[in-house]
Short mmCIF file of C-alpha atoms in Angstrom, two decimals:
data_model
loop_
_atom_site.label_atom_id
_atom_site.label_comp_id
_atom_site.label_asym_id
_atom_site.label_seq_id
_atom_site.Cartn_x
_atom_site.Cartn_y
_atom_site.Cartn_z
CA LYS A 1 37.85 -1.97 -8.86
CA ALA A 2 38.66 0.08 -5.76
CA GLY A 3 41.94 -2.17 -5.24
CA GLY A 4 41.01 -2.67 -1.37
CA THR A 5 40.91 -5.46 0.64
CA TYR A 6 38.18 -7.28 2.98
CA VAL A 7 38.83 -8.64 6.38
CA PRO A 8 36.05 -10.42 7.36
CA VAL A 9 35.45 -10.51 11.09
CA ASP A 10 32.53 -12.34 12.93
CA PRO A 11 30.41 -10.27 15.64
CA GLN A 12 30.94 -13.57 17.63
CA TYR A 13 34.59 -13.35 17.74
CA PRO A 14 35.83 -12.54 21.64
CA GLY A 15 37.34 -8.80 21.90
CA LYS A 16 40.81 -9.51 22.50
CA ARG A 17 40.54 -11.66 18.54
CA VAL A 18 39.07 -9.03 16.97
CA GLU A 19 41.94 -6.98 18.69
CA HIS A 20 44.33 -8.74 17.48
CA ILE A 21 42.95 -9.15 13.23
CA VAL A 22 42.77 -5.34 13.64
CA ARG A 23 46.20 -4.63 14.43
CA ASP A 24 47.85 -7.21 12.90
CA SER A 25 46.08 -6.54 9.16
CA GLU A 26 46.33 -2.76 9.88
CA LEU A 27 42.51 -2.01 9.00
CA SER A 28 41.44 1.52 8.43
CA LEU A 29 37.61 0.58 8.33
CA ILE A 30 35.70 -1.16 9.68
CA ILE A 31 31.78 -1.59 8.26
CA GLY A 32 29.12 -3.51 10.18
CA ASP A 33 25.78 -3.07 12.08
CA ALA A 34 25.90 -0.50 14.61
CA ALA A 35 24.97 -2.95 17.55
CA ASN A 36 28.25 -5.50 16.78
CA LEU A 37 30.71 -2.76 15.84
CA PRO A 38 34.05 -2.65 17.98
CA LYS A 39 34.87 -0.09 20.46
CA ILE A 40 38.54 0.79 19.29
CA PRO A 41 39.53 4.13 19.15
CA SER A 42 41.80 4.19 16.40
CA LEU A 43 39.90 2.55 14.17
CA ARG A 44 37.52 4.68 11.74
CA VAL A 45 33.83 2.58 11.40
CA LEU A 46 30.95 3.29 9.56
CA ALA A 47 27.89 1.40 10.47
CA LEU A 48 25.46 -0.27 8.10
CA ASP A 49 22.61 2.09 8.63
CA GLU A 50 24.61 5.08 7.66
CA LEU A 51 25.76 3.99 4.52
CA LEU A 52 22.22 2.37 3.51
CA SER A 53 20.83 6.25 4.32
CA ALA A 54 23.51 7.92 2.80
CA PRO A 55 22.69 10.00 -0.69
CA ALA A 56 22.87 7.76 -3.87
CA LEU A 57 26.90 6.56 -4.12
CA GLN A 58 29.19 7.08 -7.11
CA PRO A 59 30.78 4.10 -8.46
CA ALA A 60 34.25 3.93 -7.77
CA ALA A 61 36.30 4.53 -10.91
CA GLU A 62 38.74 2.01 -11.83
CA ASP A 63 42.19 2.31 -10.77
CA THR A 64 44.48 1.06 -13.52
CA ARG A 65 47.80 1.21 -11.25
CA ILE A 66 46.43 -1.68 -10.10
CA ASP A 67 46.50 -5.31 -11.41
CA PRO A 68 42.93 -6.34 -10.27
CA SER A 69 44.43 -10.28 -10.68
CA ASN A 70 47.19 -10.09 -8.11
CA SER A 71 46.09 -7.77 -5.34
CA THR A 72 44.54 -9.08 -2.40
CA ALA A 73 40.98 -9.48 -2.39
CA TYR A 74 40.63 -10.72 1.06
CA ILE A 75 42.40 -12.03 4.25
CA ILE A 76 41.47 -14.69 6.43
CA TYR A 77 42.44 -15.67 9.93
CA THR A 78 42.82 -19.13 10.63
CA SER A 79 44.17 -20.81 14.23
CA GLY A 80 47.75 -20.41 14.97
CA SER A 81 49.65 -22.71 16.26
CA THR A 82 51.96 -19.72 18.15
CA GLY A 83 49.54 -19.01 19.90
CA GLU A 84 47.83 -16.01 17.75
CA PRO A 85 45.59 -16.60 14.48
CA LYS A 86 47.66 -15.70 11.80
CA GLY A 87 46.03 -14.02 8.36
CA VAL A 88 46.09 -15.98 5.16
CA GLN A 89 45.93 -13.53 1.79
CA VAL A 90 43.93 -14.37 -1.20
CA SER A 91 43.83 -12.65 -4.22
CA HIS A 92 41.27 -11.44 -6.75
CA GLY A 93 42.97 -14.05 -9.53
CA ASN A 94 42.55 -16.90 -6.71
CA VAL A 95 38.84 -16.17 -6.39
CA SER A 96 38.06 -15.49 -10.21
CA ARG A 97 39.72 -18.65 -10.94
CA LEU A 98 37.79 -20.73 -8.28
CA LEU A 99 34.77 -19.00 -9.78
CA GLU A 100 35.31 -19.75 -13.01
CA SER A 101 36.60 -23.56 -12.56
CA THR A 102 33.19 -24.25 -10.65
CA GLN A 103 30.77 -22.93 -12.64
CA ARG A 104 32.38 -25.18 -15.73
CA ALA A 105 31.36 -28.14 -13.13
CA TYR A 106 28.31 -27.06 -11.96
CA GLY A 107 26.53 -24.58 -14.35
CA PHE A 108 25.13 -21.88 -11.66
CA ASN A 109 22.50 -19.33 -13.27
CA ALA A 110 20.82 -16.33 -12.32
CA GLN A 111 17.69 -18.03 -10.63
CA ASP A 112 19.99 -19.62 -8.33
CA VAL A 113 19.25 -18.48 -4.60
CA TRP A 114 22.41 -19.51 -2.25
CA SER A 115 22.39 -19.85 1.20
CA MET A 116 24.91 -17.97 3.37
CA PHE A 117 25.15 -20.49 6.26
CA HIS A 118 28.56 -20.47 7.47
CA SER A 119 30.33 -17.54 9.25
CA ILE A 120 32.10 -14.83 7.80
CA GLY A 121 35.15 -15.50 8.95
CA PHE A 122 35.07 -18.93 7.46
CA ASP A 123 35.96 -18.94 4.16
CA PHE A 124 32.86 -21.00 3.06
CA SER A 125 31.87 -17.70 3.07
CA VAL A 126 33.60 -16.46 0.40
CA TRP A 127 32.18 -19.44 -1.89
CA GLU A 128 28.73 -18.74 -0.23
CA ILE A 129 28.45 -14.87 -1.04
CA TRP A 130 30.50 -14.42 -4.59
CA GLY A 131 29.76 -17.75 -6.03
CA ALA A 132 25.87 -16.21 -6.14
CA LEU A 133 27.24 -12.95 -7.27
CA ALA A 134 29.41 -13.66 -9.67
CA HIS A 135 26.27 -15.24 -11.62
CA GLY A 136 23.88 -12.83 -10.61
CA GLY A 137 21.91 -14.82 -8.39
CA GLN A 138 20.50 -13.99 -4.75
CA VAL A 139 22.45 -14.59 -1.50
CA ALA A 140 20.06 -15.31 1.58
CA VAL A 141 21.74 -15.32 5.05
CA VAL A 142 20.33 -17.92 6.92
CA PRO A 143 19.32 -16.24 10.63
CA TYR A 144 21.64 -17.06 13.23
CA ASP A 145 18.94 -18.84 15.57
CA VAL A 146 17.76 -20.73 12.47
CA SER A 147 20.96 -21.86 11.94
CA ARG A 148 21.36 -23.34 15.44
CA SER A 149 17.75 -25.03 14.64
CA PRO A 150 18.14 -28.00 11.78
CA ALA A 151 14.12 -28.09 12.12
CA ALA A 152 13.97 -24.16 11.46
CA LEU A 153 16.75 -24.64 9.11
CA ARG A 154 14.67 -27.30 7.17
CA GLN A 155 11.54 -24.92 7.32
CA TRP A 156 13.84 -21.92 6.20
CA LEU A 157 15.49 -23.82 3.21
CA ALA A 158 11.93 -24.44 1.84
CA ASP A 159 10.55 -21.18 2.81
CA GLN A 160 13.58 -18.88 0.44
CA ARG A 161 13.43 -21.81 -2.19
CA ILE A 162 17.21 -22.06 -1.46
CA THR A 163 18.78 -23.79 -4.49
CA VAL A 164 22.81 -24.28 -3.59
CA LEU A 165 23.17 -25.17 0.09
CA SER A 166 26.55 -25.75 1.75
CA GLN A 167 27.00 -27.72 4.92
CA THR A 168 30.08 -29.58 6.85
CA PRO A 169 28.45 -33.36 7.15
CA SER A 170 28.30 -32.22 11.14
CA ALA A 171 25.66 -29.61 9.98
CA PHE A 172 24.11 -32.30 7.79
CA ARG A 173 23.49 -34.86 10.17
CA GLY A 174 20.63 -32.49 12.04
CA LEU A 175 19.18 -31.46 8.91
CA ASP A 176 18.46 -34.88 7.42
CA GLU A 177 16.98 -35.95 11.00
CA ALA A 178 14.87 -32.78 10.66
CA ASP A 179 14.05 -33.40 6.56
CA ARG A 180 12.33 -36.92 8.00
CA GLY A 181 9.55 -35.30 9.45
CA ASN A 182 8.82 -32.38 7.12
CA THR A 183 7.25 -32.65 3.53
CA ALA A 184 7.77 -28.82 2.70
CA PRO A 185 9.00 -29.01 -0.88
CA LEU A 186 12.57 -27.87 -1.72
CA ALA A 187 14.30 -26.17 -4.35
CA LEU A 188 17.51 -27.59 -3.84
CA ARG A 189 19.68 -28.19 -7.24
CA TYR A 190 23.24 -28.82 -5.15
CA VAL A 191 24.05 -29.49 -1.87
CA VAL A 192 27.82 -29.27 -1.34
CA PHE A 193 29.72 -31.04 1.09
CA GLY A 194 32.79 -29.31 2.63
CA GLY A 195 35.33 -28.50 5.33
CA GLU A 196 35.88 -32.13 6.77
CA ALA A 197 35.58 -35.95 5.82
CA LEU A 198 32.15 -37.13 4.46
CA PRO A 199 30.90 -40.65 6.09
CA ALA A 200 28.78 -42.84 3.58
CA SER A 201 26.10 -42.93 6.22
CA VAL A 202 25.81 -39.79 6.73
CA LEU A 203 24.00 -39.74 3.09
CA ARG A 204 22.51 -43.09 2.41
CA PRO A 205 19.41 -41.70 4.21
CA TRP A 206 18.57 -38.44 2.70
CA VAL A 207 19.40 -40.60 -0.58
CA GLU A 208 16.88 -42.99 0.03
CA ARG A 209 14.30 -40.38 0.42
CA HIS A 210 15.55 -38.28 -2.30
CA GLY A 211 17.69 -39.85 -4.53
CA ASP A 212 21.02 -38.59 -6.10
CA GLN A 213 19.71 -36.06 -8.96
CA LYS A 214 17.65 -33.54 -7.37
CA PRO A 215 19.35 -32.30 -5.32
CA ALA A 216 23.18 -33.05 -6.60
CA LEU A 217 25.13 -33.87 -3.94
CA ILE A 218 29.15 -32.76 -4.21
CA ASN A 219 31.67 -33.55 -2.12
CA MET A 220 34.66 -30.93 -1.82
CA TYR A 221 38.06 -30.78 -0.46
CA GLY A 222 39.52 -27.45 0.17
CA ILE A 223 41.84 -25.10 2.41
CA THR A 224 42.22 -21.74 3.26
CA GLU A 225 45.52 -21.25 1.53
CA ALA A 226 44.39 -22.68 -1.91
CA THR A 227 41.28 -20.71 -2.18
CA VAL A 228 38.08 -22.75 -0.32
CA HIS A 229 37.53 -25.66 -3.34
CA THR A 230 40.21 -27.73 -4.74
CA THR A 231 38.12 -30.96 -5.65
CA PHE A 232 35.11 -31.77 -7.08
CA LYS A 233 33.01 -35.20 -6.61
CA ARG A 234 29.62 -35.93 -7.89
CA VAL A 235 28.17 -38.31 -5.06
CA LEU A 236 25.83 -41.02 -6.32
CA ALA A 237 23.60 -43.84 -4.65
CA GLN A 238 26.39 -46.60 -5.96
CA ASP A 239 29.02 -44.60 -4.34
CA LEU A 240 27.36 -45.38 -1.20
CA GLU A 241 26.69 -48.76 -1.00
CA THR A 242 30.42 -49.85 0.13
CA ALA A 243 32.57 -47.58 1.00
CA ALA A 244 32.90 -46.33 4.50
CA MET A 245 34.09 -42.55 3.42
CA VAL A 246 33.24 -40.66 0.32
CA SER A 247 35.81 -40.14 -2.13
CA LEU A 248 37.39 -36.33 -3.02
CA GLY A 249 36.95 -36.63 -6.33
CA LYS A 250 39.63 -34.81 -8.73
CA PRO A 251 40.84 -31.61 -8.70
CA LEU A 252 39.50 -28.42 -10.34
CA ASP A 253 40.15 -27.17 -13.53
CA GLY A 254 43.35 -25.08 -12.98
CA TRP A 255 44.18 -27.18 -9.67
CA ARG A 256 47.04 -29.80 -9.92
CA LEU A 257 47.64 -32.13 -6.73
CA HIS A 258 51.19 -33.39 -5.59
CA LEU A 259 51.33 -36.39 -3.21
CA LEU A 260 54.94 -36.54 -2.18
CA ASP A 261 57.04 -38.12 0.43
CA ALA A 262 59.24 -36.43 2.94
CA SER A 263 62.26 -36.12 -0.01
CA LEU A 264 59.42 -34.52 -2.13
CA ALA A 265 59.62 -37.40 -4.44
CA PRO A 266 56.13 -38.49 -5.87
CA VAL A 267 54.45 -41.46 -4.27
CA ALA A 268 53.10 -44.71 -6.37
CA ALA A 269 49.73 -44.36 -7.21
CA GLY A 270 47.70 -46.09 -4.20
CA THR A 271 50.28 -45.00 -1.64
CA THR A 272 49.81 -42.25 0.84
CA GLY A 273 51.70 -38.99 0.19
CA GLU A 274 51.68 -35.44 1.83
CA LEU A 275 49.46 -33.32 -0.61
CA TYR A 276 51.03 -30.46 -2.18
CA ILE A 277 48.93 -27.72 -4.00
CA GLU A 278 49.64 -26.03 -7.03
CA GLY A 279 47.88 -23.83 -9.47
CA ALA A 280 44.98 -21.76 -10.01
CA GLY A 281 44.36 -21.33 -5.96
CA VAL A 282 47.46 -21.25 -4.09
CA ALA A 283 47.01 -18.24 -1.77
CA GLN A 284 49.52 -14.74 -2.01
CA GLY A 285 51.02 -16.07 1.62
CA TYR A 286 50.47 -15.49 5.06
CA LEU A 287 50.27 -11.63 6.45
CA ASN A 288 53.40 -10.63 8.56
CA ARG A 289 54.44 -14.32 8.49
CA GLU A 290 57.74 -14.82 6.68
CA ALA A 291 59.28 -17.76 8.36
CA LEU A 292 55.83 -19.64 8.14
CA ASN A 293 55.59 -18.82 4.74
CA VAL A 294 59.10 -20.26 3.86
CA GLU A 295 58.09 -23.43 5.14
CA ARG A 296 54.23 -23.54 4.08
CA PHE A 297 54.37 -22.04 0.52
CA VAL A 298 57.23 -23.92 -1.26
CA GLU A 299 59.17 -24.55 -4.29
CA LEU A 300 59.01 -27.81 -5.94
CA PRO A 301 61.39 -29.27 -8.56
CA GLY A 302 60.90 -27.34 -12.01
CA ALA A 303 60.07 -23.81 -10.27
CA ILE A 304 56.72 -25.11 -9.08
CA ARG A 305 55.13 -22.79 -6.70
CA ALA A 306 53.18 -25.02 -3.85
CA TYR A 307 51.10 -24.91 -0.53
CA ARG A 308 51.99 -27.45 1.44
CA THR A 309 49.06 -28.55 3.47
CA GLY A 310 49.79 -31.25 6.02
CA ASP A 311 47.22 -33.68 4.62
CA LEU A 312 48.18 -37.10 3.86
CA MET A 313 46.20 -38.38 0.84
CA THR A 314 46.06 -41.55 -1.37
CA LEU A 315 45.62 -41.56 -5.06
CA GLU A 316 43.00 -44.41 -5.75
CA SER A 317 43.03 -46.47 -9.13
CA ASN A 318 39.86 -44.25 -10.51
CA GLY A 319 41.98 -41.08 -10.21
CA GLU A 320 40.07 -39.91 -7.51
CA TYR A 321 41.74 -38.79 -3.67
CA SER A 322 40.82 -40.25 -0.62
CA TYR A 323 41.77 -38.13 2.63
CA ALA A 324 44.24 -40.40 5.51
CA GLY A 325 44.74 -37.80 8.23
CA ARG A 326 47.20 -35.64 8.71
CA CYS A 327 51.24 -35.68 9.57
CA ASP A 328 51.20 -32.82 11.90
CA GLU A 329 49.28 -31.84 15.31
CA GLN A 330 46.84 -29.87 13.52
CA LEU A 331 43.24 -30.69 14.22
CA LYS A 332 39.53 -30.08 11.85
CA ILE A 333 36.43 -30.21 13.91
CA SER A 334 33.27 -29.05 11.87
CA GLY A 335 35.41 -28.15 9.01
CA PHE A 336 37.47 -25.68 10.87
CA ARG A 337 41.69 -26.24 11.29
CA ILE A 338 42.62 -25.70 14.70
CA GLU A 339 46.23 -25.17 15.68
CA PRO A 340 46.43 -26.80 19.46
CA GLY A 341 49.35 -25.03 20.09
CA GLU A 342 46.77 -21.49 20.04
CA ILE A 343 44.17 -23.25 22.46
CA GLU A 344 47.58 -24.78 24.82
CA ALA A 345 48.99 -21.28 24.69
CA SER A 346 45.69 -19.29 26.14
CA LEU A 347 45.26 -22.11 28.53
CA GLN A 348 48.55 -21.95 30.04
CA THR A 349 47.82 -17.80 30.53
CA SER A 350 45.49 -18.98 33.60
CA PRO A 351 47.22 -18.85 37.18
CA SER A 352 45.13 -22.55 37.31
CA VAL A 353 47.01 -24.22 34.48
CA ALA A 354 50.85 -25.04 34.54
CA ALA A 355 50.95 -27.20 31.46
CA ALA A 356 48.16 -28.50 29.12
CA HIS A 357 47.65 -30.63 25.91
CA VAL A 358 44.77 -30.73 23.61
CA GLY A 359 43.83 -33.36 21.64
CA VAL A 360 40.61 -34.54 19.89
CA HIS A 361 37.96 -37.51 20.81
CA ASP A 362 35.35 -39.34 18.69
CA TYR A 363 32.56 -39.70 20.70
CA GLY A 364 31.17 -41.97 17.80
CA ASP A 365 29.15 -41.33 14.26
CA GLY A 366 31.28 -38.21 13.41
CA ASP A 367 30.83 -36.17 17.09
CA LEU A 368 34.62 -34.98 17.20
CA ARG A 369 35.26 -32.58 20.48
CA LEU A 370 38.19 -30.87 22.06
CA VAL A 371 39.42 -32.04 25.40
CA ALA A 372 42.15 -30.48 27.30
CA TYR A 373 44.44 -32.10 29.43
CA VAL A 374 45.56 -29.61 31.98
CA VAL A 375 48.35 -29.89 34.94
CA PRO A 376 46.57 -27.79 37.50
CA GLY A 377 49.01 -25.03 38.95
CA GLN A 378 48.30 -26.03 42.78
CA GLY A 379 47.89 -29.78 42.00
CA VAL A 380 44.95 -31.90 41.02
CA ASP A 381 43.22 -31.68 44.24
CA ALA A 382 42.72 -27.72 43.52
CA TRP A 383 40.90 -28.88 40.32
CA THR A 384 37.36 -27.51 41.21
CA GLU A 385 34.25 -26.70 39.29
CA GLN A 386 34.89 -23.20 40.14
CA ALA A 387 38.55 -23.40 38.81
CA ARG A 388 37.21 -25.36 35.40
CA SER A 389 34.49 -22.65 35.04
CA GLU A 390 36.94 -19.79 35.55
CA VAL A 391 39.48 -21.21 33.07
CA ALA A 392 36.36 -22.10 30.27
CA ALA A 393 35.57 -18.23 30.88
CA LEU A 394 39.33 -17.23 30.20
CA MET A 395 38.67 -19.24 27.04
CA ALA A 396 35.38 -17.90 25.77
CA GLU A 397 37.40 -14.27 26.03
CA ASN A 398 40.10 -15.14 24.26
CA LEU A 399 38.94 -18.06 21.79
CA PRO A 400 35.94 -18.33 18.87
CA GLU A 401 33.53 -20.95 20.16
CA TYR A 402 35.07 -23.68 17.88
CA MET A 403 38.34 -23.26 19.77
CA ARG A 404 36.84 -24.10 23.25
CA PRO A 405 38.00 -27.15 24.93
CA SER A 406 34.74 -29.31 25.53
CA VAL A 407 36.25 -31.48 28.16
CA TYR A 408 38.68 -30.48 30.96
CA VAL A 409 40.72 -33.67 31.98
CA PRO A 410 43.24 -32.79 35.30
CA LEU A 411 46.46 -34.82 35.56
CA ALA A 412 49.18 -34.63 38.05
CA GLU A 413 51.59 -34.45 34.56
CA LEU A 414 51.52 -35.03 31.04
CA PRO A 415 52.84 -38.30 29.90
CA VAL A 416 55.73 -38.01 27.80
CA THR A 417 57.80 -40.61 25.76
CA HIS A 418 61.60 -41.14 25.84
CA HIS A 419 62.15 -38.37 23.13
CA GLY A 420 60.08 -36.07 25.81
CA LYS A 421 57.12 -35.47 23.38
CA ILE A 422 53.42 -36.03 24.52
CA ASP A 423 52.69 -39.73 25.07
CA LYS A 424 48.91 -39.63 23.48
CA GLN A 425 48.89 -43.76 23.80
CA GLN A 426 48.99 -42.69 27.98
CA LEU A 427 46.37 -40.08 28.08
CA PRO A 428 42.95 -41.04 29.70
CA SER A 429 39.93 -41.24 28.08
CA PRO A 430 37.71 -38.26 28.38
CA ALA A 431 34.91 -40.05 30.43
CA ALA A 432 37.65 -39.87 33.03
CA ASP A 433 37.26 -36.06 34.04
CA THR A 434 36.04 -36.25 37.51
CA THR A 435 35.54 -33.01 37.86
CA PRO A 436 33.45 -32.20 40.88
CA SER A 437 29.75 -30.97 39.90
CA SER A 438 28.28 -28.05 41.79
CA ALA A 439 25.12 -29.27 41.11
CA ALA A 440 25.81 -33.09 41.13
CA ASP A 441 23.04 -33.46 44.18
CA VAL A 442 19.94 -35.46 42.05
CA LYS A 443 17.87 -35.57 45.01
CA GLY A 444 14.09 -34.42 44.61
CA LEU A 445 14.58 -33.86 40.80
CA SER A 446 11.42 -35.03 38.71
CA GLU A 447 11.55 -38.14 36.42
CA GLN A 448 12.00 -36.02 33.31
CA GLU A 449 14.84 -34.33 34.98
CA HIS A 450 16.17 -37.25 36.09
CA PHE A 451 15.95 -38.88 31.90
CA VAL A 452 17.49 -36.05 30.57
CA LEU A 453 20.62 -36.35 32.93
CA LYS A 454 20.85 -39.93 31.95
CA VAL A 455 20.77 -39.35 28.54
CA TRP A 456 23.05 -36.15 28.74
CA SER A 457 25.69 -38.15 30.92
CA GLU A 458 25.93 -40.60 28.35
CA ASP A 459 26.31 -38.53 25.30
CA LEU A 460 28.81 -36.17 27.09
CA GLY A 461 30.59 -38.93 28.88
CA LEU A 462 30.29 -37.26 32.34
CA LYS A 463 28.66 -38.85 35.52
CA ASN A 464 28.46 -35.78 37.47
CA ILE A 465 26.15 -33.07 34.95
CA GLY A 466 23.83 -31.26 37.00
CA VAL A 467 20.46 -30.23 36.56
CA ASN A 468 21.62 -26.73 36.41
CA ASP A 469 24.85 -26.94 34.35
CA ASP A 470 24.52 -25.97 30.87
CA PHE A 471 24.94 -28.52 28.52
CA PHE A 472 27.72 -26.82 26.04
CA ASP A 473 29.66 -25.32 29.16
CA SER A 474 29.46 -29.25 30.11
CA GLY A 475 31.11 -30.16 26.80
CA GLY A 476 28.49 -30.75 24.71
CA THR A 477 28.42 -29.78 20.83
CA SER A 478 25.41 -29.06 18.35
CA LEU A 479 25.56 -32.53 17.41
CA ALA A 480 25.64 -34.26 20.55
CA LEU A 481 22.62 -32.19 21.34
CA ILE A 482 20.82 -33.34 18.42
CA ARG A 483 21.93 -36.69 19.08
CA SER A 484 20.03 -36.31 22.49
CA LEU A 485 17.22 -34.48 21.48
CA SER A 486 16.62 -37.82 19.35
CA LYS A 487 16.57 -40.09 22.09
CA LEU A 488 14.29 -37.79 24.21
CA LYS A 489 11.78 -37.49 21.42
CA THR A 490 11.78 -41.37 20.94
CA HIS A 491 11.27 -42.03 24.26
CA TYR A 492 8.42 -39.36 25.04
CA LYS A 493 7.30 -39.21 21.45
CA ILE A 494 6.79 -35.84 21.43
CA ASN A 495 8.51 -33.05 19.35
CA LEU A 496 11.38 -31.17 20.56
CA ASP A 497 14.11 -29.01 18.84
CA PRO A 498 17.23 -26.84 19.93
CA GLY A 499 15.70 -24.01 19.66
CA ILE A 500 13.81 -24.31 23.16
CA LEU A 501 17.40 -23.97 24.44
CA ALA A 502 17.85 -20.52 23.66
CA ASP A 503 17.42 -19.16 26.62
CA GLY A 504 19.48 -22.06 28.75
CA ALA A 505 20.76 -25.31 27.89
CA THR A 506 20.45 -27.14 31.32
CA ALA A 507 18.59 -30.24 31.95
CA LYS A 508 16.12 -28.39 33.83
CA VAL A 509 14.70 -26.31 31.30
CA LEU A 510 14.26 -29.17 28.71
CA ALA A 511 12.75 -31.38 31.43
CA ASP A 512 10.03 -28.61 32.08
CA HIS A 513 9.53 -28.25 28.45
CA ILE A 514 8.78 -32.21 28.36
CA SER A 515 6.63 -31.97 31.32
CA ARG A 516 4.63 -29.18 29.82
CA SER A 517 4.72 -30.87 26.27
CA LEU A 518 3.31 -34.06 27.87
CA VAL A 519 0.44 -32.28 29.54
CA GLN A 520 -0.96 -30.91 26.32
CA ALA A 521 -0.43 -34.01 24.67
CA HIS A 522 -2.90 -35.81 27.16
#
């Protein structure tokens, strides 16, 4: 109504990233919890408690000068290859068409309770918030500590009577495991997957217990620049019998997909081409990035405006699309699209790093982690645990959690091809990280501490993790933690939940908890 634009800012973002978003978007007002509001002198702030305690507010008068369908609804910042995040401008019309199209596919109603599981800075949140409100439903915000604990999330879903749950496959793995030991009835009508490729193996155990009807399992492909979701696939048990990966399905009504070659000519059915998206969801463009707009928001033959995704896909014989990788350097982890150039630029602001290359390593079963190959400024011998810790601290100041490397591998130089590009085939395995640990001495450890370290070293691919080293600082991910806890639960025959590590994710904390649980059990 007021014709305004909102810019979601996750309170967990580092201060420097928040400052860039505020400056780049020219924010005039920020609303939030008093404890989380940034201290920026030039910015007008409004605390939520003040807003809620204010006298009754009058509805905004509709501004007839504004075309609501073409005005910007929100700007979400995503990773940028130049070293700074870029803002994607999405219109009210884009969002309206998304909600109209998905309503025809789903049939949401006013009795639906949607979980808001994802960061407000991730475009899945647009779907979780406005998808509920547009149909008179309710939004239930998942508490942060609950979102980090699959067991707590499983119980929360039952307690809140959630009917619409959105998940990345990585997050759903932990929820599926927690579900096996919890019989509290669920009200789920839909579980919606997105953000990353969906292996059939993730869904098979769930379908064996719950079937494929209630909840219905939906796989959707999407990208921020095309307004959250682009395709729809209802997943049935038969789809999981032989396929390794779940299909992305067919485009939503109003979205059109083009698979093209380097000359912008359509590729033959069954062959791989780069995906260009046309239609209702194509965003307005990047804020203050005209050169990038020309590169990514393109005009196809026939004066068709489309977004060039960089994703490679194949159109199968059944009319459904399957994902086939990337045609550039962009990475995708836990639903987030990451430009490694932004991380590399941040790494090279440290005096300890002369050069850097960032890649991704698959630790198995979908556990993808960022790996930083660094050329230390003072030579490989100068790359100590202290140097690594200082660089990791700098990354925490500059980058959100999902963009921070899990593992650092020091190299004398980065291998290059004859064409001067990074030779990825010559990069060593992340398991070769030999950064000396400040706590590698294992003398005097308890049996539980020894076993936790053994499991963690296997899951992290590190041989020298210490009893007081933080699991996440050492390269661990939520998925790796869930996997390691599962091994420990099986070995000790006790219940373990990630929440026990809320105050410190170290082997000592976990081993002490195991010891207490064993005493109580006997």
